[in-house]
Coordinates of C-alpha atoms in Angstrom, one line a residue:
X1 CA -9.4 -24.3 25.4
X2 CA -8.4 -23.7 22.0
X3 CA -8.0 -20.7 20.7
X4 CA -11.0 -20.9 18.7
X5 CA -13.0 -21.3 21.9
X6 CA -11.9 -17.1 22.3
X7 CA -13.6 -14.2 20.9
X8 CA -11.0 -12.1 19.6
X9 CA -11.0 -8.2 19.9
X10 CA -8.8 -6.1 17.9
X11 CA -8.9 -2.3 17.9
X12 CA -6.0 0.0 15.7
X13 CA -4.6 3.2 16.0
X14 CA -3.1 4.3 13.2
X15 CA -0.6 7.2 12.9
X16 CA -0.5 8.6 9.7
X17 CA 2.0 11.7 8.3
X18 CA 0.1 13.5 6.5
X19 CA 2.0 15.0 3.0
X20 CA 2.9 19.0 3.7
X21 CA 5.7 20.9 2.9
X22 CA 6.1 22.4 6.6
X23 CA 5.2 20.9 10.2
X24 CA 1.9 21.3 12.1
X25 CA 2.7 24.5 13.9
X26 CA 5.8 26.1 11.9
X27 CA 7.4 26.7 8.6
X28 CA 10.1 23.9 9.1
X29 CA 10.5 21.6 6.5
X30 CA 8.6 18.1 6.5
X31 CA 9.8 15.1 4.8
X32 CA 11.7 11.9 5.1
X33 CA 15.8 11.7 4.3
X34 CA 17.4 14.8 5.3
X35 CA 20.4 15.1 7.6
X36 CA 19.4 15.1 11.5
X37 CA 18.4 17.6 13.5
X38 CA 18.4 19.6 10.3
X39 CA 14.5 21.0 10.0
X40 CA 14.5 22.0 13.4
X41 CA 13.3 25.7 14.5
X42 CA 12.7 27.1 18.4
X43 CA 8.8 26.5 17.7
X44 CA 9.0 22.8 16.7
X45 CA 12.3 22.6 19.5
X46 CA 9.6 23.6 22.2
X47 CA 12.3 27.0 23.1
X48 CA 10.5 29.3 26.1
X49 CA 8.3 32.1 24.4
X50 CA 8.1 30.2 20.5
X51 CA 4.5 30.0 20.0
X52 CA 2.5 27.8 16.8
X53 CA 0.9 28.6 14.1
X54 CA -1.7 26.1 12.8
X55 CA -0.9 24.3 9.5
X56 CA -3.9 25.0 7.2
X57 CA -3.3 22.5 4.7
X58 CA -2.9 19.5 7.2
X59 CA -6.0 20.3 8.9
X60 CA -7.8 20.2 5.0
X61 CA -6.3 16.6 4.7
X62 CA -7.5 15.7 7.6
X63 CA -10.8 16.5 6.8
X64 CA -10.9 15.0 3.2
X65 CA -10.0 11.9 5.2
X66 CA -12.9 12.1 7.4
X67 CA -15.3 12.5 4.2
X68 CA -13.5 10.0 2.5
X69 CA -14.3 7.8 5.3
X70 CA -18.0 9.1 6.0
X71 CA -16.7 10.5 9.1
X72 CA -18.9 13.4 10.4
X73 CA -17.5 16.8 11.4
X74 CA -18.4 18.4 14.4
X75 CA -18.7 22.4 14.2
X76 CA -15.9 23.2 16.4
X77 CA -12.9 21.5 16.7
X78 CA -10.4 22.3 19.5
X79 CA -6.7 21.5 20.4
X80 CA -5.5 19.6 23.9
X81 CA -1.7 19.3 25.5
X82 CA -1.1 15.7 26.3
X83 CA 1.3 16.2 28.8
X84 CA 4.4 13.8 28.9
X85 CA 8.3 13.7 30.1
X86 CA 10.2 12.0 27.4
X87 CA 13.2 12.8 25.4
X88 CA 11.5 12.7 21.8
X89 CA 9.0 15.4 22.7
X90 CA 11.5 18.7 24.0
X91 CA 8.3 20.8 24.9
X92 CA 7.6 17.9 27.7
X93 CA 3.7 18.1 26.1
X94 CA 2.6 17.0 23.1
X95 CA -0.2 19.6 21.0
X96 CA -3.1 17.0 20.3
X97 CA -6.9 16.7 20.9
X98 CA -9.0 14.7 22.8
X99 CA -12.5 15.8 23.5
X100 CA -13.3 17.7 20.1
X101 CA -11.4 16.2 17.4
X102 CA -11.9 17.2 13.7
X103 CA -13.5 13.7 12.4
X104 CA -16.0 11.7 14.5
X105 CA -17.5 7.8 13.4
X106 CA -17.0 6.6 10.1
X107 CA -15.8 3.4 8.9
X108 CA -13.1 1.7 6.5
X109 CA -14.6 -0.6 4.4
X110 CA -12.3 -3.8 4.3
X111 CA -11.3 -5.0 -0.2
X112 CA -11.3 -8.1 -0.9
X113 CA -8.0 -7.7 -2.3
X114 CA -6.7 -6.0 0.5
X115 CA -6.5 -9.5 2.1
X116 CA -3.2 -11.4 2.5
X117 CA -2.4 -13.7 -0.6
X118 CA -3.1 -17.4 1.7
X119 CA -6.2 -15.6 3.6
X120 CA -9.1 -17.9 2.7
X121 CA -11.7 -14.9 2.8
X122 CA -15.1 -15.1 0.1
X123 CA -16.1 -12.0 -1.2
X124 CA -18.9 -11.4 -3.6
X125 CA -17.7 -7.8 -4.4
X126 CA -15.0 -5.6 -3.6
X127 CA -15.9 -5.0 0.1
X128 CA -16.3 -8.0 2.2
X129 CA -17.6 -5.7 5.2
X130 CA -16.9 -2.1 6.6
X131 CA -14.9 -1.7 10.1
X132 CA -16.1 1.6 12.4
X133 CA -14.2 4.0 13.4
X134 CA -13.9 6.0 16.5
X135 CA -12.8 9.4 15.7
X136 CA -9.4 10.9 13.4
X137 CA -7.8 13.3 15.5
X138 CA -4.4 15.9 14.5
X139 CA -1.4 16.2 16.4
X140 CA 2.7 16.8 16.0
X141 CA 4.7 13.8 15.4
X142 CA 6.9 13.2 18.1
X143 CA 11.1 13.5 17.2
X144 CA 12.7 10.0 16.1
X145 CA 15.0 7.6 18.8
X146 CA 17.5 5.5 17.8
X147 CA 18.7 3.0 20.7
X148 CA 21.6 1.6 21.2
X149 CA 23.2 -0.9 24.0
X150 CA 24.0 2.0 26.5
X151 CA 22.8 5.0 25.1
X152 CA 20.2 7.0 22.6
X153 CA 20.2 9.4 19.9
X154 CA 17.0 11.6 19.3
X155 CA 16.5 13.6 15.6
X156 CA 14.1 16.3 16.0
X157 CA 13.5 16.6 12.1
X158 CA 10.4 14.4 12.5
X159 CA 9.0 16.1 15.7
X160 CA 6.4 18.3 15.0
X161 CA 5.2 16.7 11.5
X162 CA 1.6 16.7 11.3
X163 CA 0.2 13.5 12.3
X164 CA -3.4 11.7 11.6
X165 CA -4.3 9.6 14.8
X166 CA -7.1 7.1 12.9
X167 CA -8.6 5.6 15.6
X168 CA -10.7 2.6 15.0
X169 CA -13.9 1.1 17.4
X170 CA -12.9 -2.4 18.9
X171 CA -14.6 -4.0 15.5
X172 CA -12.1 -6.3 13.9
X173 CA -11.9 -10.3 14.9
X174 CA -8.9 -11.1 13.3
X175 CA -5.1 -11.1 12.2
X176 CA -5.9 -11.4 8.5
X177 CA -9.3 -8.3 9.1
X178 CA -6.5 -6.6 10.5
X179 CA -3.7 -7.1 7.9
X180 CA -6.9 -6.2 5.5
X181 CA -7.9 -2.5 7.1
X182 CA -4.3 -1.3 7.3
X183 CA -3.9 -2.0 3.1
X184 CA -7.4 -0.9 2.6
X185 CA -6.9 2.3 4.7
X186 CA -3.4 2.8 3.0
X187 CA -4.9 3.0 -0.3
X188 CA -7.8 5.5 1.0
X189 CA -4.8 7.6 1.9
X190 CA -2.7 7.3 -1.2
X191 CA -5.7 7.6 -3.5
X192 CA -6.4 10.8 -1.4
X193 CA -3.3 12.2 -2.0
X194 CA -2.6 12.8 1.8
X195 CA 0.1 10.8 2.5
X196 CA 2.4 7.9 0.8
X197 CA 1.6 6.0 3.9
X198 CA 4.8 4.3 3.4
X199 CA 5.0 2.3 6.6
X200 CA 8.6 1.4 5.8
X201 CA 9.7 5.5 5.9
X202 CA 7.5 5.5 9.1
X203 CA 5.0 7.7 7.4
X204 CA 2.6 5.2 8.4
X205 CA 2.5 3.3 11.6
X206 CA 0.4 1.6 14.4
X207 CA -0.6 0.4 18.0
X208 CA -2.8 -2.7 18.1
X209 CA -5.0 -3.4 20.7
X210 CA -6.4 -6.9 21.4
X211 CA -8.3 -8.7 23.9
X212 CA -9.6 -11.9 24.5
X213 CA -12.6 -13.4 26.3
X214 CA -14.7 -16.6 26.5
X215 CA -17.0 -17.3 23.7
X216 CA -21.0 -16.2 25.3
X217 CA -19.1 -13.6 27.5
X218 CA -20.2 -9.9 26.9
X219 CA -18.0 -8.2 28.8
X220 CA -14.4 -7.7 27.1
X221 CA -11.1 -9.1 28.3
X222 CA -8.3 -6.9 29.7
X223 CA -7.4 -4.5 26.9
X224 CA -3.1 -5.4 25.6
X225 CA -1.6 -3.0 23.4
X226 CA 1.3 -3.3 21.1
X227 CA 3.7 -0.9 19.9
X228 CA 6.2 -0.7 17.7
X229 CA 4.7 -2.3 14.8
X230 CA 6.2 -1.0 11.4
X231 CA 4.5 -3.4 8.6
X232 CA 0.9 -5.1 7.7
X233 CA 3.0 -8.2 8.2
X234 CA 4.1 -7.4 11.2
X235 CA 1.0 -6.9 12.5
X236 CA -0.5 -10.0 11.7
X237 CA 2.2 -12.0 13.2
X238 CA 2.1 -9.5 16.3
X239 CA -1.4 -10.6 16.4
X240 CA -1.3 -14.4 15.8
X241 CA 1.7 -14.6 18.4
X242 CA -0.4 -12.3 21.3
X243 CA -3.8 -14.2 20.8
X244 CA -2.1 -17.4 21.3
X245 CA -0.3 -16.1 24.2
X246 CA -3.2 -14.5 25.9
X247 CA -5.2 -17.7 25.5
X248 CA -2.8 -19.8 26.6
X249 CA -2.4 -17.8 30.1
X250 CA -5.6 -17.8 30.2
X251 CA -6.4 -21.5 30.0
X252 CA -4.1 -22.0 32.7
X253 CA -5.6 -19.7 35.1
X254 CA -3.7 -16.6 34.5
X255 CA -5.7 -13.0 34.1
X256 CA -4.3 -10.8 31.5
X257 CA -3.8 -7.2 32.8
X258 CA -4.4 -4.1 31.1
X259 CA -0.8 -3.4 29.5
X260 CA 1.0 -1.9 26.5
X261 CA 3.8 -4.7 25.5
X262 CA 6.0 -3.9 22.4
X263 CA 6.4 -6.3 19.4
X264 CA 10.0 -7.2 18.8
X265 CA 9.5 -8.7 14.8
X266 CA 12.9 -10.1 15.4
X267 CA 12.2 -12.4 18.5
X268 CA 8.9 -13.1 17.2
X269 CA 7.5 -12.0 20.2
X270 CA 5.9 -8.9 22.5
X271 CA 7.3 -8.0 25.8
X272 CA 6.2 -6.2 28.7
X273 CA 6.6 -1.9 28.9
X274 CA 4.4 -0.7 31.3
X275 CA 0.8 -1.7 33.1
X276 CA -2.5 0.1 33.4
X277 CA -1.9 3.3 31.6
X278 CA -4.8 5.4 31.1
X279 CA -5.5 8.5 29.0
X280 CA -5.5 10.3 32.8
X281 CA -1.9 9.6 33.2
X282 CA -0.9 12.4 30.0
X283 CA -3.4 15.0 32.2
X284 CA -4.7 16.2 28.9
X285 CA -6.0 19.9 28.9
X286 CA -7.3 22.7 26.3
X287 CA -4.0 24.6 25.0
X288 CA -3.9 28.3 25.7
X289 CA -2.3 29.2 22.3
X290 CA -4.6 27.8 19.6
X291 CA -8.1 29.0 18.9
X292 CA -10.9 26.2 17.9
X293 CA -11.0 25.4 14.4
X294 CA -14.5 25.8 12.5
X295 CA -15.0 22.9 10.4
X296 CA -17.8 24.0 7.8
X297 CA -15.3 26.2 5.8
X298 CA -13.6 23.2 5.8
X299 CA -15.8 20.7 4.8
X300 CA -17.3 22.6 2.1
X301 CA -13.9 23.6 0.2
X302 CA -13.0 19.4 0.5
X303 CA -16.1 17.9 -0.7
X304 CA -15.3 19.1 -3.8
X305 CA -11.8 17.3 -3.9
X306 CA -13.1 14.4 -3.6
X307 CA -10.9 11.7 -5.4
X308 CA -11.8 8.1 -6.6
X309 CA -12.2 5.7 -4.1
X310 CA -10.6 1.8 -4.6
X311 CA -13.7 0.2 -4.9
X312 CA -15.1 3.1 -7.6
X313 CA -11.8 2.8 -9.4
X314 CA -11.7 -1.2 -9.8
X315 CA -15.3 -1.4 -11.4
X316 CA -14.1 1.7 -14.0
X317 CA -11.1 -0.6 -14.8
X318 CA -13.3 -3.1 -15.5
X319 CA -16.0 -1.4 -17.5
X320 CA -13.4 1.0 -19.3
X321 CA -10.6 -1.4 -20.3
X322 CA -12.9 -4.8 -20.1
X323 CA -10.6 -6.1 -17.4
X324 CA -11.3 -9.3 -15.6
X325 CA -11.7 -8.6 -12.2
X326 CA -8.7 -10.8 -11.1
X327 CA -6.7 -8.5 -13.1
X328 CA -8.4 -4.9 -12.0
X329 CA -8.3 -6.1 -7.9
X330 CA -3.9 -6.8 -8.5
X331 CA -4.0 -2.9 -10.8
X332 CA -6.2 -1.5 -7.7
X333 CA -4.5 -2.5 -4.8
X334 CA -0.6 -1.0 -6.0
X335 CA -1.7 2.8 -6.9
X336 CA 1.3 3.1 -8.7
X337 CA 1.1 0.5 -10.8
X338 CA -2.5 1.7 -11.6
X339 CA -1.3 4.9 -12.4
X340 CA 1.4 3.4 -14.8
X341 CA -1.4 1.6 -16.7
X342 CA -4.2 3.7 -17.7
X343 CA -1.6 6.2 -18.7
X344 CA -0.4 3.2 -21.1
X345 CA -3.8 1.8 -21.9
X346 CA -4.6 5.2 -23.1
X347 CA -2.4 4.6 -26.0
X348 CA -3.1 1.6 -26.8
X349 CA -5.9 -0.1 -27.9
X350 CA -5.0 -3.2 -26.5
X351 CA -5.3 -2.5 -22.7
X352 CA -5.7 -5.6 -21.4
X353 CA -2.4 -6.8 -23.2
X354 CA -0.8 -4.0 -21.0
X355 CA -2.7 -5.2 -17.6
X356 CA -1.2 -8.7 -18.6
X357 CA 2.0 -7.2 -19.4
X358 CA 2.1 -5.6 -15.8
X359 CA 0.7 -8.2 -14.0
X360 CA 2.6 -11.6 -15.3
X361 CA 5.7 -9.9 -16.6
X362 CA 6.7 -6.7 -15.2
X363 CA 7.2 -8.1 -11.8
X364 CA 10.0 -10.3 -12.9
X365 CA 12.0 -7.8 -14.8
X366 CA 11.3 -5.3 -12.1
X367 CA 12.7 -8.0 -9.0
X368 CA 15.4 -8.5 -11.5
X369 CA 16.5 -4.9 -12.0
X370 CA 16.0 -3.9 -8.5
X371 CA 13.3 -1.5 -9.6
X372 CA 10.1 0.0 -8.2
X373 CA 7.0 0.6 -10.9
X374 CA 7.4 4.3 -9.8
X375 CA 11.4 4.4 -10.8
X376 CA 11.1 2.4 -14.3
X377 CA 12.8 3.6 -16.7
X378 CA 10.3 2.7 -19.3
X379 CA 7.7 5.1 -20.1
X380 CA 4.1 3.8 -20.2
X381 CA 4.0 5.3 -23.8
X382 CA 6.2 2.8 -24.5
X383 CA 5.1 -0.2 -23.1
X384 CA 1.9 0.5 -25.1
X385 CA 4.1 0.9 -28.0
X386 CA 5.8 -2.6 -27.2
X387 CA 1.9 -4.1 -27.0
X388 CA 1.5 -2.6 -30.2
X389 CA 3.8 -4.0 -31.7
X390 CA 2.9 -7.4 -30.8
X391 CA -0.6 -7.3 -32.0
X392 CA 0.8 -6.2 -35.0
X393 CA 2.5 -9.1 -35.8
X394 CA 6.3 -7.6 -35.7
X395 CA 7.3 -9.8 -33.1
X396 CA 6.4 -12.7 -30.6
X397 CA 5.8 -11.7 -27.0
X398 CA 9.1 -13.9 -26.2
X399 CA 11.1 -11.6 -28.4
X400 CA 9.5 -8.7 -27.2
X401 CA 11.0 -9.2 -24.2
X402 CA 14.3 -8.7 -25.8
X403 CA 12.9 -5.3 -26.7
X404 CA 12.0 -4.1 -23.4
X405 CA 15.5 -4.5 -23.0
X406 CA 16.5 -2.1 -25.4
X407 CA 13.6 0.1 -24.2
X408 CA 15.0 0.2 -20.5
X409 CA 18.5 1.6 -22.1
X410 CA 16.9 3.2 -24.5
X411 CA 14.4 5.0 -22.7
X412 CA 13.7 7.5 -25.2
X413 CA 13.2 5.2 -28.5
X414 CA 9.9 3.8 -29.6
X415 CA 8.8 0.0 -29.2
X416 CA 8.9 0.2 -33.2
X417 CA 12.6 1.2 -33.5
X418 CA 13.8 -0.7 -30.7
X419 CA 11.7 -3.7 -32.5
X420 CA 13.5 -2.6 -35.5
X421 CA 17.0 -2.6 -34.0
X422 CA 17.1 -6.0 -33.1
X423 CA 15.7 -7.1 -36.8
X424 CA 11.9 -7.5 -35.9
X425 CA 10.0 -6.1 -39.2
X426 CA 6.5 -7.1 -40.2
X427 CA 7.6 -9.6 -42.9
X428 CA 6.0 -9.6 -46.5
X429 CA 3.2 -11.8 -46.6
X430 CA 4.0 -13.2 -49.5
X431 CA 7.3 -14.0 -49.1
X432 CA 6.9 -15.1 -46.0
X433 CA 4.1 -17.7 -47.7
X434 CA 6.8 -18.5 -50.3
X435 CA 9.5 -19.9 -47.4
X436 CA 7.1 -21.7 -45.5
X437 CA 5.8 -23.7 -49.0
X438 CA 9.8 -24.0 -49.8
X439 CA 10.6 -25.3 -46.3
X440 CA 7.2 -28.1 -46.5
X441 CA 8.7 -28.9 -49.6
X442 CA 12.4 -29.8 -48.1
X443 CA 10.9 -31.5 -45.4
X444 CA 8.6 -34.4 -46.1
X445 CA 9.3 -36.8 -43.5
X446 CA 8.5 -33.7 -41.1
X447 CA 5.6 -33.0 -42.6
X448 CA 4.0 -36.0 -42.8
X449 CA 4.5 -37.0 -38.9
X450 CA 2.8 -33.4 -38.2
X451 CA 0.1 -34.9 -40.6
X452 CA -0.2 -38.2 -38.9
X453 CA -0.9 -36.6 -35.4
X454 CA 2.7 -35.2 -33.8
X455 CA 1.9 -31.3 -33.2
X456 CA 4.9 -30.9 -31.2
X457 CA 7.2 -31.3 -34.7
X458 CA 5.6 -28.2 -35.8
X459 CA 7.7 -26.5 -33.8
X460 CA 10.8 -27.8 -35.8
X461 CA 9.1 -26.4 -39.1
X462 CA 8.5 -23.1 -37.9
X463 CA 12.3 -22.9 -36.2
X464 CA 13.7 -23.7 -39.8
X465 CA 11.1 -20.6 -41.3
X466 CA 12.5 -18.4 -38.4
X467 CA 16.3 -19.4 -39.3
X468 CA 16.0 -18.7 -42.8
X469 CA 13.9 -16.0 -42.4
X470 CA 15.1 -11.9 -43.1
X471 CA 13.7 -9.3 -41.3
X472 CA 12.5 -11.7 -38.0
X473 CA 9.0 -12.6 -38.4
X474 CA 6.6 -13.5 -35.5
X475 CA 6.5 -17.1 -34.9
X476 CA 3.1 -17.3 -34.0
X477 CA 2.5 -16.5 -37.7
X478 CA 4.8 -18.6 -38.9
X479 CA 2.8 -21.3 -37.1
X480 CA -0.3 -20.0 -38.3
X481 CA 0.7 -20.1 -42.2
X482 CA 2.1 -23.6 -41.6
X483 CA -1.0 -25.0 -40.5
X484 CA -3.4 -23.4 -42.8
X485 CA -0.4 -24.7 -45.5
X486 CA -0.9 -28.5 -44.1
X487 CA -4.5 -28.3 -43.7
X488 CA -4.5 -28.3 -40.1

């Protein structure tokens, strides 16, 4: 059968680091680049007699993510060890919960920007449809391994980090819904301010589960689950490659059994790690030397931190700066870049010159320079100077790009000096008027082809008012006086 003949099952768990200056259950540092086995302490090292202390403001972010997500709280929250015997966990159990975790239900509603750029997806507004969740439950990161051809090497600096476990219900159908939740969830996070969910620092990762069974069947196919997946991409193809796989084994007679494969992005393909594990194997139970967490303190102090979701921020973009919605759902989806422009559009009263500015031209320069919106050297004050300065006639947007070169040097001068020390003024009017009637004048064979019909010599009239010109003016007005000039 084809594959189309399948119902497709997909379920996430996402691991998310949540943004503190120390670990879950001591004052070690937390944060990505330092040498290894640096941060380390005999708390977070699991040394005989070291005993945790709860980290306050990771179990507040946790809970702002539950409200952000319309999770409810129960009123007691406990902690489990989830017992294991593996190098990147030196305690041998991991501190985690299972029964009574802080956030239960919820959903993660899926943007319609959040799809990938050749999904085919229709969306009337900016959800297409909400995915539930399971539960959110807090634990410690585990430490970091490195493998290489005959040996390992471990860095406990990550072990112990407080981790999010965002858990969703077997609800998505797809490898583009899929690709979809983990962008629309990443923004939740970033816009929440509790993590930077950067999947490439590992501060935000997943397990995919997927099964597949005949179409009128109820009853779901044999649960596979794959690890080791480090990018939205890489999910989707995890997922296109493992539905096509299952489904083939299927057509030719072959049951799938319950497994956890990992995804090698490299080969393209997953590959067997272990059968039938159940949550029974880790012999969960309560751990002796943390007391239940009371949520309602909790709850109460984040409801009123409550930031602006995605979908609330793209219809202020649009009602505030009179954004398209084209142009808001690209702004929306990079929280960065949105950052970078209302802090321009606020000086400018051109905003959606900036938008344009940051959508069809900043990518460019930035690919060019090697640059992230977050690193630029240009300050939004500035690029709102450089729109400025267009609308104001000093110079063509082809010549201010010669300015946001000086700007990126220059970071501290003004769009208007910069414009300045490349020879852009605001030309006189009247002189300006002056040369163009001198240069009609000089030019009659010119002229009269424009007149009979061939715009595209125009352009020669307005080069020869640019070359004789003294400061620079815009061409575009050049144009503009030329045509009025010839009646045009």
């Amino acid at each position: 059968m084809p594959v189309s003949d399948y119902l497709v099952t997909i379920g996430l768990e996402v691991h998310c680091q949540i943004k503190t200056a120390t670990k879950m259950f001591c004052s070690c540092k937390a944060g990505f680049g330092y040498e290894p086995n640096t941060n380390v302490c005999p708390t977070c090292l699991g040394m005989p007699g070291a005993l945790p202390v709860l980290n306050k403001f990771a179990i507040e972010r946790t809970v702002l993510t539950g409200l952000m997500l319309g999770c409810s709280m129960p009123p007691v929250s406990k902690w489990d060890r989830k017992n294991y015997f593996y190098a990147d966990m030196p305690k041998n159990y991991q501190t985690s919960q299972l029964d009574l975790p802080l956030c239960i239900g919820g959903e993660v509603p899926l943007y319609s920007w959040a799809y990938p750029a050749d999904s085919k997806v229709k969306a009337e507004g900016a959800v297409v449809r909400t995915v539930k969740l399971d539960h959110i439950h807090l634990e410690e990161d585990a430490a970091k391994l490195t493998h290489y051809g005959s040996y390992s090497l471990v860095d406990y600096n990550r072990g112990g980090t407080p981790l999010m476990e965002i858990v969703s219900a077997p609800d998505l159908t797809s490898p583009d819904e899929t690709y979809a939740y983990l962008k629309s969830l990443q923004q939740i996070l970033i816009c929440g301010g509790i993590s930077d969910a950067d999947m490439e620092k590992g501060q935000m990762r997943c397990d995919v589960n997927v099964s597949l069974r005949p179409k009128g069947q109820k009853e779901l196919g044999a649960k596979i689950e794959m690890k080791n997946i480090n990018s939205m991409s890489a999910a989707r193809r995890a997922l296109i490659y493992e539905i096509a796989r299952q489904a083939d084994e299927l057509d030719r007679g072959i049951a799938q059994v319950q497994s956890t494969r990992r995804w090698d992005d490299d080969l393209g393909e997953s590959i067997v790690m272990r059968t039938k594990e159940n949550a029974h194997d880790y012999r969960y139970h309560t751990c002796p030397d943390l007391i239940p967490v009371h949520t309602a303190e909790y709850v109460e102090k984040m409801q009123k931190e409550m930031p602006e979701l995605p979908d609330a921020r793209q219809q202020r973009l649009m009602s505030t700066y009179g954004l398209p919605v084209a142009d808001a759902n690209t702004l929306v989806a990079d929280a960065q870049l949105c950052a970078y422009f209302e802090t321009a559009a606020a000086a400018t009263k051109a905003p959606r010159k900036v938008a344009n500015w940051l959508i069809n031209i900043f990518p460019s320069v930035l690919a060019e320079k090697e640059c992230v919106i977050e690193d630029c050297p240009v300050p939004p004050a500035a690029l709102a100077g450089l729109v400025d300065v267009v609308e104001e006639g000093i110079c063509s947007v082809s010549q201010a790009r010669e300015v946001l070169e000086v700007l990126w040097t220059n970071p501290g001068q003004t769009a208007a000096a910069a414009a300045a020390s490349l020879g852009y003024k605001k030309a006189d009017s009247g002189a300006l008027e002056a040369l163009v009637e001198k240069v009609i004048a000089e030019n009659p064979d010119l002229v009269g082809r424009v007149k009979d019909g061939n715009m595209k010599l125009i352009n020669a009239l307005t080069g020869q008012v640019m070359k004789n010109s003294n400061p620079k003016p815009n061409p575009k007005l050049v144009t503009e006086i030329l045509m009025a000039k010839l009646g045009l």
